[in-house]
Short mmCIF file of C-alpha atoms in Angstrom, two decimals:
data_model
loop_
_atom_site.label_atom_id
_atom_site.label_comp_id
_atom_site.label_asym_id
_atom_site.label_seq_id
_atom_site.Cartn_x
_atom_site.Cartn_y
_atom_site.Cartn_z
CA MET N 1 0.00 0.01 -0.05
CA SER N 2 1.18 3.56 -0.69
CA VAL N 3 1.36 6.50 1.75
CA THR N 4 -1.38 8.18 -0.25
CA LYS N 5 -3.65 5.27 -0.38
CA PHE N 6 -3.26 4.73 3.34
CA LEU N 7 -4.19 8.46 4.07
CA THR N 8 -7.23 8.38 1.77
CA GLU N 9 -8.57 5.00 3.04
CA TYR N 10 -8.17 6.16 6.64
CA ALA N 11 -10.03 9.38 5.94
CA ALA N 12 -12.77 7.58 4.11
CA ARG N 13 -13.48 5.49 7.26
CA LYS N 14 -14.42 8.65 9.08
CA PRO N 15 -12.99 7.42 12.28
CA LEU N 16 -13.17 8.77 15.76
CA ARG N 17 -9.79 10.45 16.02
CA TRP N 18 -8.61 10.22 19.69
CA HIS N 19 -5.09 11.32 18.44
CA THR N 20 -3.33 14.35 17.15
CA PRO N 21 -3.62 16.59 15.17
CA GLY N 22 -5.85 18.67 17.20
CA HIS N 23 -8.09 19.67 14.29
CA LYS N 24 -9.29 16.09 14.12
CA GLY N 25 -9.29 16.03 10.33
CA THR N 26 -11.46 19.19 9.89
CA LEU N 27 -8.83 21.14 8.18
CA ASN N 28 -7.90 18.21 5.97
CA PRO N 29 -9.03 14.69 6.57
CA CYS N 30 -5.85 13.35 5.13
CA ASP N 31 -3.64 15.20 7.64
CA LEU N 32 -2.67 12.41 9.80
CA THR N 33 -0.09 11.49 12.44
CA GLU N 34 1.67 8.23 13.43
CA LEU N 35 -0.75 5.73 14.71
CA ALA N 36 -0.24 3.30 17.50
CA ASP N 37 -1.15 0.13 16.02
CA ALA N 38 0.00 -1.93 12.92
CA SER N 39 -1.59 0.71 10.62
CA PHE N 40 1.40 3.02 11.31
CA PRO N 41 2.42 3.89 7.71
CA ALA N 42 6.24 4.00 8.27
CA ASP N 43 6.68 0.88 6.06
CA PHE N 44 4.84 2.67 3.27
CA VAL N 45 7.17 5.65 3.50
CA ARG N 46 10.22 3.42 3.25
CA ALA N 47 8.84 1.73 0.18
CA ALA N 48 8.12 5.20 -1.38
CA GLN N 49 11.64 6.25 -0.51
CA ALA N 50 13.06 3.22 -2.32
CA SER N 51 10.89 4.08 -5.39
CA ALA N 52 12.34 7.63 -5.37
CA ALA N 53 15.88 6.28 -5.09
CA ALA N 54 15.21 4.11 -8.21
CA PHE N 55 13.82 7.11 -10.11
CA TYR N 56 17.01 9.14 -9.39
CA GLY N 57 19.36 6.16 -9.90
CA ALA N 58 20.62 6.60 -6.33
CA GLN N 59 21.48 3.99 -3.80
CA GLN N 60 19.16 5.37 -1.21
CA ALA N 61 16.77 8.33 -0.81
CA ARG N 62 15.24 10.10 2.18
CA PHE N 63 12.06 12.14 2.18
CA LEU N 64 12.49 15.57 3.70
CA THR N 65 9.65 17.63 5.25
CA ASN N 66 11.65 20.64 6.09
CA GLY N 67 12.95 21.64 2.71
CA SER N 68 16.09 20.56 0.89
CA SER N 69 18.10 22.86 3.10
CA MET N 70 17.67 19.98 5.68
CA GLY N 71 19.47 17.76 3.23
CA ILE N 72 22.39 20.06 2.80
CA LYS N 73 22.73 20.42 6.47
CA ALA N 74 22.59 16.62 7.12
CA ALA N 75 25.22 15.92 4.45
CA ILE N 76 27.63 18.58 5.93
CA LEU N 77 27.13 17.29 9.42
CA ALA N 78 27.86 13.78 8.25
CA ALA N 79 31.08 14.95 6.49
CA LYS N 80 32.60 15.77 9.89
CA GLY N 81 35.06 18.19 8.45
CA ASP N 82 35.79 21.32 6.47
CA ILE N 83 33.76 22.16 3.33
CA ILE N 84 34.71 23.80 -0.05
CA ALA N 85 31.89 25.68 -1.80
CA PRO N 86 31.56 28.69 -4.15
CA SER N 87 30.89 32.00 -2.64
CA SER N 88 27.49 32.03 -4.33
CA CYS N 89 26.35 28.91 -2.50
CA HIS N 90 23.01 28.70 -0.66
CA GLN N 91 22.77 30.16 2.84
CA SER N 92 22.09 26.72 4.14
CA VAL N 93 25.69 25.77 3.57
CA SER N 94 26.99 28.36 6.00
CA GLU N 95 24.33 27.66 8.37
CA ALA N 96 25.33 23.93 8.27
CA VAL N 97 28.99 24.68 8.89
CA GLN N 98 28.16 26.78 11.97
CA LEU N 99 26.32 23.76 13.30
CA SER N 100 29.12 21.35 12.39
CA LEU N 101 31.87 23.73 14.00
CA ALA N 102 33.90 23.11 10.80
CA GLU N 103 35.41 25.57 8.45
CA LEU N 104 33.80 26.84 5.18
CA PHE N 105 36.35 27.65 2.42
CA CYS N 106 34.71 29.70 -0.32
CA PHE N 107 36.11 30.24 -3.79
CA ASP N 108 35.06 33.01 -6.21
CA THR N 109 33.89 32.09 -9.71
CA GLY N 110 33.54 35.73 -10.77
CA VAL N 111 30.49 37.61 -12.09
CA SER N 112 29.35 37.91 -15.72
CA VAL N 113 28.83 41.25 -17.31
CA CYS N 114 24.99 40.84 -16.76
CA GLY N 115 25.56 40.24 -12.94
CA LEU N 116 25.27 36.62 -12.69
CA PRO N 117 27.80 34.49 -10.84
CA ASN N 118 29.71 32.25 -13.20
CA VAL N 119 29.40 28.50 -13.13
CA PRO N 120 32.24 26.84 -11.24
CA SER N 121 34.89 25.70 -13.66
CA LEU N 122 37.15 22.61 -13.12
CA LYS N 123 40.08 24.97 -12.54
CA ASP N 124 38.16 26.77 -9.82
CA VAL N 125 37.57 23.50 -8.04
CA THR N 126 41.01 22.00 -8.46
CA ASP N 127 42.58 25.23 -7.29
CA ALA N 128 40.37 25.25 -4.22
CA LEU N 129 41.19 21.64 -3.53
CA GLN N 130 44.91 22.45 -3.59
CA LYS N 131 44.51 25.56 -1.54
CA HIS N 132 42.37 23.82 1.17
CA PRO N 133 43.66 20.22 1.72
CA SER N 134 41.96 19.88 5.01
CA ALA N 135 38.49 19.88 3.38
CA LYS N 136 36.49 16.70 3.58
CA ALA N 137 33.98 17.53 0.97
CA VAL N 138 33.13 19.98 -2.00
CA LEU N 139 29.60 21.26 -2.35
CA LEU N 140 28.41 22.59 -5.71
CA GLU N 141 25.15 23.63 -7.15
CA SER N 142 23.99 21.78 -10.27
CA PRO N 143 21.74 23.01 -11.73
CA ASP N 144 22.10 26.50 -10.34
CA TYR N 145 19.24 29.03 -9.89
CA PHE N 146 19.59 29.85 -13.55
CA GLY N 147 19.42 26.47 -15.04
CA ARG N 148 23.12 25.87 -15.54
CA VAL N 149 24.96 22.66 -14.68
CA ILE N 150 28.65 21.95 -13.90
CA SER N 151 30.96 19.86 -16.09
CA PRO N 152 30.82 16.10 -15.39
CA GLU N 153 34.70 16.33 -15.05
CA ILE N 154 34.35 18.18 -11.79
CA PRO N 155 32.88 15.38 -9.68
CA LYS N 156 35.52 13.05 -11.13
CA ALA N 157 38.27 15.44 -9.99
CA ILE N 158 36.72 15.74 -6.60
CA LYS N 159 36.51 11.97 -6.17
CA LYS N 160 40.09 11.56 -7.52
CA ALA N 161 41.33 14.00 -4.80
CA GLY N 162 39.69 11.71 -2.21
CA LYS N 163 37.08 14.17 -1.20
CA LEU N 164 33.33 13.84 -0.81
CA PHE N 165 31.14 15.51 -3.52
CA PHE N 166 27.83 16.95 -2.36
CA CYS N 167 25.46 18.38 -4.93
CA ASP N 168 22.88 20.97 -4.19
CA ALA N 169 20.47 20.02 -6.96
CA ALA N 170 17.50 21.82 -5.38
CA HIS N 171 16.32 23.13 -8.78
CA GLY N 172 16.85 19.85 -10.66
CA ALA N 173 14.39 17.37 -9.06
CA HIS N 174 12.65 17.04 -12.52
CA PHE N 175 15.68 16.02 -14.56
CA PRO N 176 15.17 12.20 -14.73
CA ALA N 177 11.68 12.90 -16.09
CA HIS N 178 12.92 13.32 -19.61
CA ALA N 179 16.44 12.15 -20.20
CA GLN N 180 16.65 13.52 -23.80
CA ARG N 181 15.66 17.06 -22.87
CA PHE N 182 17.46 17.49 -19.49
CA PRO N 183 21.05 17.11 -18.31
CA VAL N 184 22.16 14.10 -16.40
CA SER N 185 21.24 14.42 -12.77
CA TYR N 186 24.03 14.18 -10.27
CA ALA N 187 21.60 12.56 -7.81
CA ALA N 188 23.06 9.22 -9.12
CA VAL N 189 26.72 10.38 -8.76
CA ALA N 190 27.07 12.63 -5.68
CA ASP N 191 27.87 11.13 -2.24
CA ALA N 192 24.80 13.17 -1.14
CA CYS N 193 22.44 15.30 -3.38
CA ASN N 194 19.31 17.31 -2.22
CA LEU N 195 16.45 17.90 -4.49
CA SER N 196 13.60 20.29 -3.82
CA ALA N 197 10.50 18.45 -5.02
CA HIS N 198 8.35 21.54 -4.35
CA LYS N 199 10.27 23.66 -6.64
CA THR N 200 9.79 21.89 -9.97
CA LEU N 201 7.47 18.82 -9.15
CA ASN N 202 4.04 18.27 -7.93
CA ALA N 203 4.82 18.39 -4.15
CA TYR N 204 3.96 20.71 -1.31
CA THR N 205 6.23 23.51 -0.07
CA GLN N 206 9.01 22.14 2.14
CA ALA N 207 8.82 18.65 0.47
CA ALA N 208 12.24 17.56 -0.71
CA TYR N 209 14.44 14.42 -1.26
CA LEU N 210 17.99 13.56 -0.33
CA CYS N 211 19.77 11.00 -2.44
CA VAL N 212 22.71 9.15 -0.97
CA ASN N 213 25.30 7.01 -2.90
CA ASN N 214 27.87 6.49 -0.11
CA ALA N 215 27.01 3.69 2.30
CA ALA N 216 29.65 4.91 4.80
CA LEU N 217 27.64 8.20 5.22
CA MET N 218 24.23 6.68 5.49
CA GLN N 219 24.06 6.26 9.27
CA ASP N 220 25.48 9.71 9.97
CA ILE N 221 23.03 11.31 7.52
CA ASP N 222 20.09 9.48 9.19
CA ASN N 223 21.41 10.70 12.58
CA ALA N 224 21.70 14.23 11.27
CA LEU N 225 18.25 14.19 9.82
CA LYS N 226 16.75 12.82 13.11
CA ASN N 227 18.56 15.65 15.02
CA LEU N 228 17.60 18.41 12.46
CA GLY N 229 13.97 17.29 11.93
CA THR N 230 10.68 16.89 13.65
CA THR N 231 9.36 13.69 15.30
CA SER N 232 5.99 14.48 13.69
CA PRO N 233 6.52 14.88 9.95
CA SER N 234 3.55 15.80 7.92
CA TYR N 235 2.13 12.83 6.10
CA LEU N 236 0.61 15.24 3.61
CA LEU N 237 4.16 16.31 2.56
CA LEU N 238 5.29 12.56 2.54
CA SER N 239 2.37 11.68 0.47
CA SER N 240 3.10 14.55 -1.89
CA LEU N 241 6.70 13.41 -2.23
CA GLU N 242 5.52 9.85 -3.09
CA MET N 243 3.05 11.25 -5.73
CA ALA N 244 5.55 13.60 -7.21
CA VAL N 245 7.86 10.73 -8.21
CA GLU N 246 4.93 8.70 -9.62
CA THR N 247 3.81 11.72 -11.57
CA ALA N 248 7.27 12.42 -12.82
CA LYS N 249 7.76 8.81 -14.09
CA ASN N 250 4.85 9.31 -16.38
CA SER N 251 5.43 12.90 -17.61
CA PHE N 252 7.70 12.36 -20.66
CA ALA N 253 4.94 13.60 -22.98
CA ALA N 254 4.16 16.46 -20.77
CA TYR N 255 7.73 17.71 -20.80
CA GLU N 256 7.93 17.20 -24.58
CA ARG N 257 4.95 19.47 -24.93
CA LEU N 258 6.37 21.92 -22.52
CA TYR N 259 9.64 22.03 -24.51
CA ALA N 260 7.71 22.97 -27.60
CA ASP N 261 5.84 25.66 -25.60
CA VAL N 262 9.09 27.16 -24.34
CA GLN N 263 10.61 27.29 -27.94
CA HIS N 264 7.44 29.01 -29.12
CA PHE N 265 7.60 31.47 -26.36
CA LYS N 266 11.16 32.45 -27.21
CA GLY N 267 10.18 32.86 -30.81
CA LEU N 268 7.52 35.37 -29.77
CA LEU N 269 10.01 37.67 -27.92
CA LYS N 270 10.89 40.84 -29.93
CA LYS N 271 13.64 42.53 -27.84
CA ALA N 272 13.93 40.61 -24.58
CA GLU N 273 16.64 37.99 -24.63
CA CYS N 274 16.87 34.57 -22.85
CA LEU N 275 19.97 33.27 -21.21
CA GLN N 276 21.52 30.24 -22.77
CA ASN N 277 21.41 27.61 -20.09
CA ASP N 278 21.04 23.79 -19.75
CA ASP N 279 17.53 23.46 -18.33
CA PHE N 280 14.87 24.65 -20.82
CA THR N 281 12.36 25.00 -18.03
CA ARG N 282 14.38 27.67 -16.26
CA ILE N 283 13.57 30.71 -18.34
CA VAL N 284 15.97 33.65 -17.55
CA VAL N 285 15.06 36.85 -19.33
CA ARG N 286 16.96 40.03 -19.82
CA ALA N 287 15.46 43.25 -21.16
CA ALA N 288 18.06 45.87 -21.81
CA ALA N 289 15.87 48.77 -20.62
CA TYR N 290 15.48 47.45 -17.11
CA SER N 291 17.32 45.65 -14.35
CA GLY N 292 16.11 42.29 -13.49
CA GLN N 293 14.46 43.67 -10.43
CA GLU N 294 12.69 46.46 -12.30
CA LEU N 295 11.41 44.00 -14.88
CA VAL N 296 9.96 41.80 -12.11
CA HIS N 297 8.23 44.79 -10.53
CA ARG N 298 6.79 45.95 -13.86
CA LEU N 299 5.33 42.58 -14.66
CA VAL N 300 3.26 42.62 -11.47
CA LYS N 301 0.84 45.01 -13.04
CA TYR N 302 0.16 42.39 -15.79
CA ASN N 303 -0.71 39.92 -12.96
CA LEU N 304 2.58 37.98 -13.83
CA PHE N 305 4.77 37.03 -10.96
CA ALA N 306 8.43 35.94 -11.52
CA GLU N 307 10.49 33.58 -9.32
CA ALA N 308 13.24 36.08 -8.71
CA SER N 309 15.52 38.62 -10.19
CA ALA N 310 19.41 38.68 -10.32
CA GLY N 311 21.64 41.24 -12.11
CA SER N 312 20.06 42.17 -15.45
CA TYR N 313 17.85 39.07 -15.34
CA ALA N 314 14.33 37.93 -14.23
CA VAL N 315 13.90 34.26 -13.50
CA PHE N 316 10.82 32.26 -14.41
CA ILE N 317 10.10 28.56 -13.64
CA ALA N 318 8.09 26.59 -16.02
CA THR N 319 6.51 23.24 -15.40
CA PRO N 320 3.86 21.06 -17.22
CA HIS N 321 1.21 23.11 -15.50
CA GLU N 322 1.93 26.04 -17.86
CA THR N 323 -0.09 26.31 -20.92
CA ARG N 324 0.60 27.77 -24.34
CA ALA N 325 -1.70 30.70 -23.38
CA ASP N 326 0.43 31.33 -20.22
CA PHE N 327 3.48 31.55 -22.25
CA THR N 328 1.81 33.89 -24.81
CA ALA N 329 0.65 36.21 -21.88
CA LEU N 330 4.16 36.37 -20.56
CA ALA N 331 5.63 37.05 -24.01
CA ASP N 332 3.06 39.78 -24.70
CA ALA N 333 3.87 41.60 -21.45
CA LEU N 334 7.58 41.43 -22.12
CA ASN N 335 7.19 42.72 -25.57
CA THR N 336 4.93 45.52 -24.33
CA LEU N 337 7.50 46.53 -21.71
CA THR N 338 10.45 46.42 -24.03
CA GLU N 339 8.65 48.46 -26.69
CA LEU N 340 7.95 51.36 -24.26
#
C-alpha cells in the first residue's frame, strides 16, 4: 500500500480520532499522524523512498519535510570536516557549517557582465582543493538557480582527490523525467544530493528528497536528519513526495509538450533575450531597458509574478502546469514593456 492510499482510506473510514492533530481532520481529513497500531504507515514511507531512489538512480533516498536545506545540513554534518563551496552557495551551507563547527572555504567564480555568478569551472575547483587540503567535501550547485550545470569532469576530479562530492540540486528534481531534454542528474553520482520536489515537481512546499550514494555516510546522515527534523513529519508532505515521483515517471509527453511551448515562447520575444542555459524549463530573461528587479516589478501590473531577479535578469520557472496561453501572456507583457 502507498502512503497516499493509506491516508485516503483512513480518511474515508471517518474514524473517531482520539489522536493528534488537534483539528481532528477538519482542516484536511488526510492530515494524519503516526498511529499506535499496525496501521502506522512508516513501512509505506520506506517503500516510497526506495521508489524515489530508483527514479533518481541513487543507492538510497530520504524524504525531507523541512525543505532541501535540511538535506544540505545533514550531508555537511555527516562529513565531519571542512567544506569547500563557491561564494554564491546557498545560505544553508554556511548555516550547516556553523552547526558542524567546521570551516567553510569559499572560492570566487567571478561575475558575468550581466550580474550573474559564473558557473564553477574545473580549474576553480581544483585550485580550491589544492588551497584547502583539510577539506572533507566539496559542495556545488548543479543546476544552479539559472538552469546551468557543472561539467561532469568536476565530480571526477573531486573523487580523484579523495574528497566527498555533495551536490545541491535543489532546482533539478525534474531532470530524470525526460532524459533526452534534461542534463544528467548528479543525484546518481554525488555522495549526497538534495532535490527540492516542491520547486519543480508536484509536491507541497517544504517537500524534498535527499539522495545518497555512499553507504559509509548513511548512518551519520540519518542521525543528522533525526537531530535536525521533527518527530512528527507531515504525512501530507510525505504523500506529496511519493506522488511527485509517480507523476514524474509518467510525464515524458508533458515535458515534450512543455519544450515545444518554451521554444514557441522564445520565438515570440521581440527585444527581450533569454539566457543560454542547460535546463529549458528555467527561463531567464533580460530586457536591456530594465534591471532584473525592475522587470519583475513591472510585470506585476500584468498579474505576472516571476520567481526572482538577479543582475540584469528575471527568472521564471516553467512546469507542465503552464499552458501555451500562459507563455503567450508572458511574451506579450515582455514585448509591451520592451517597446515602451
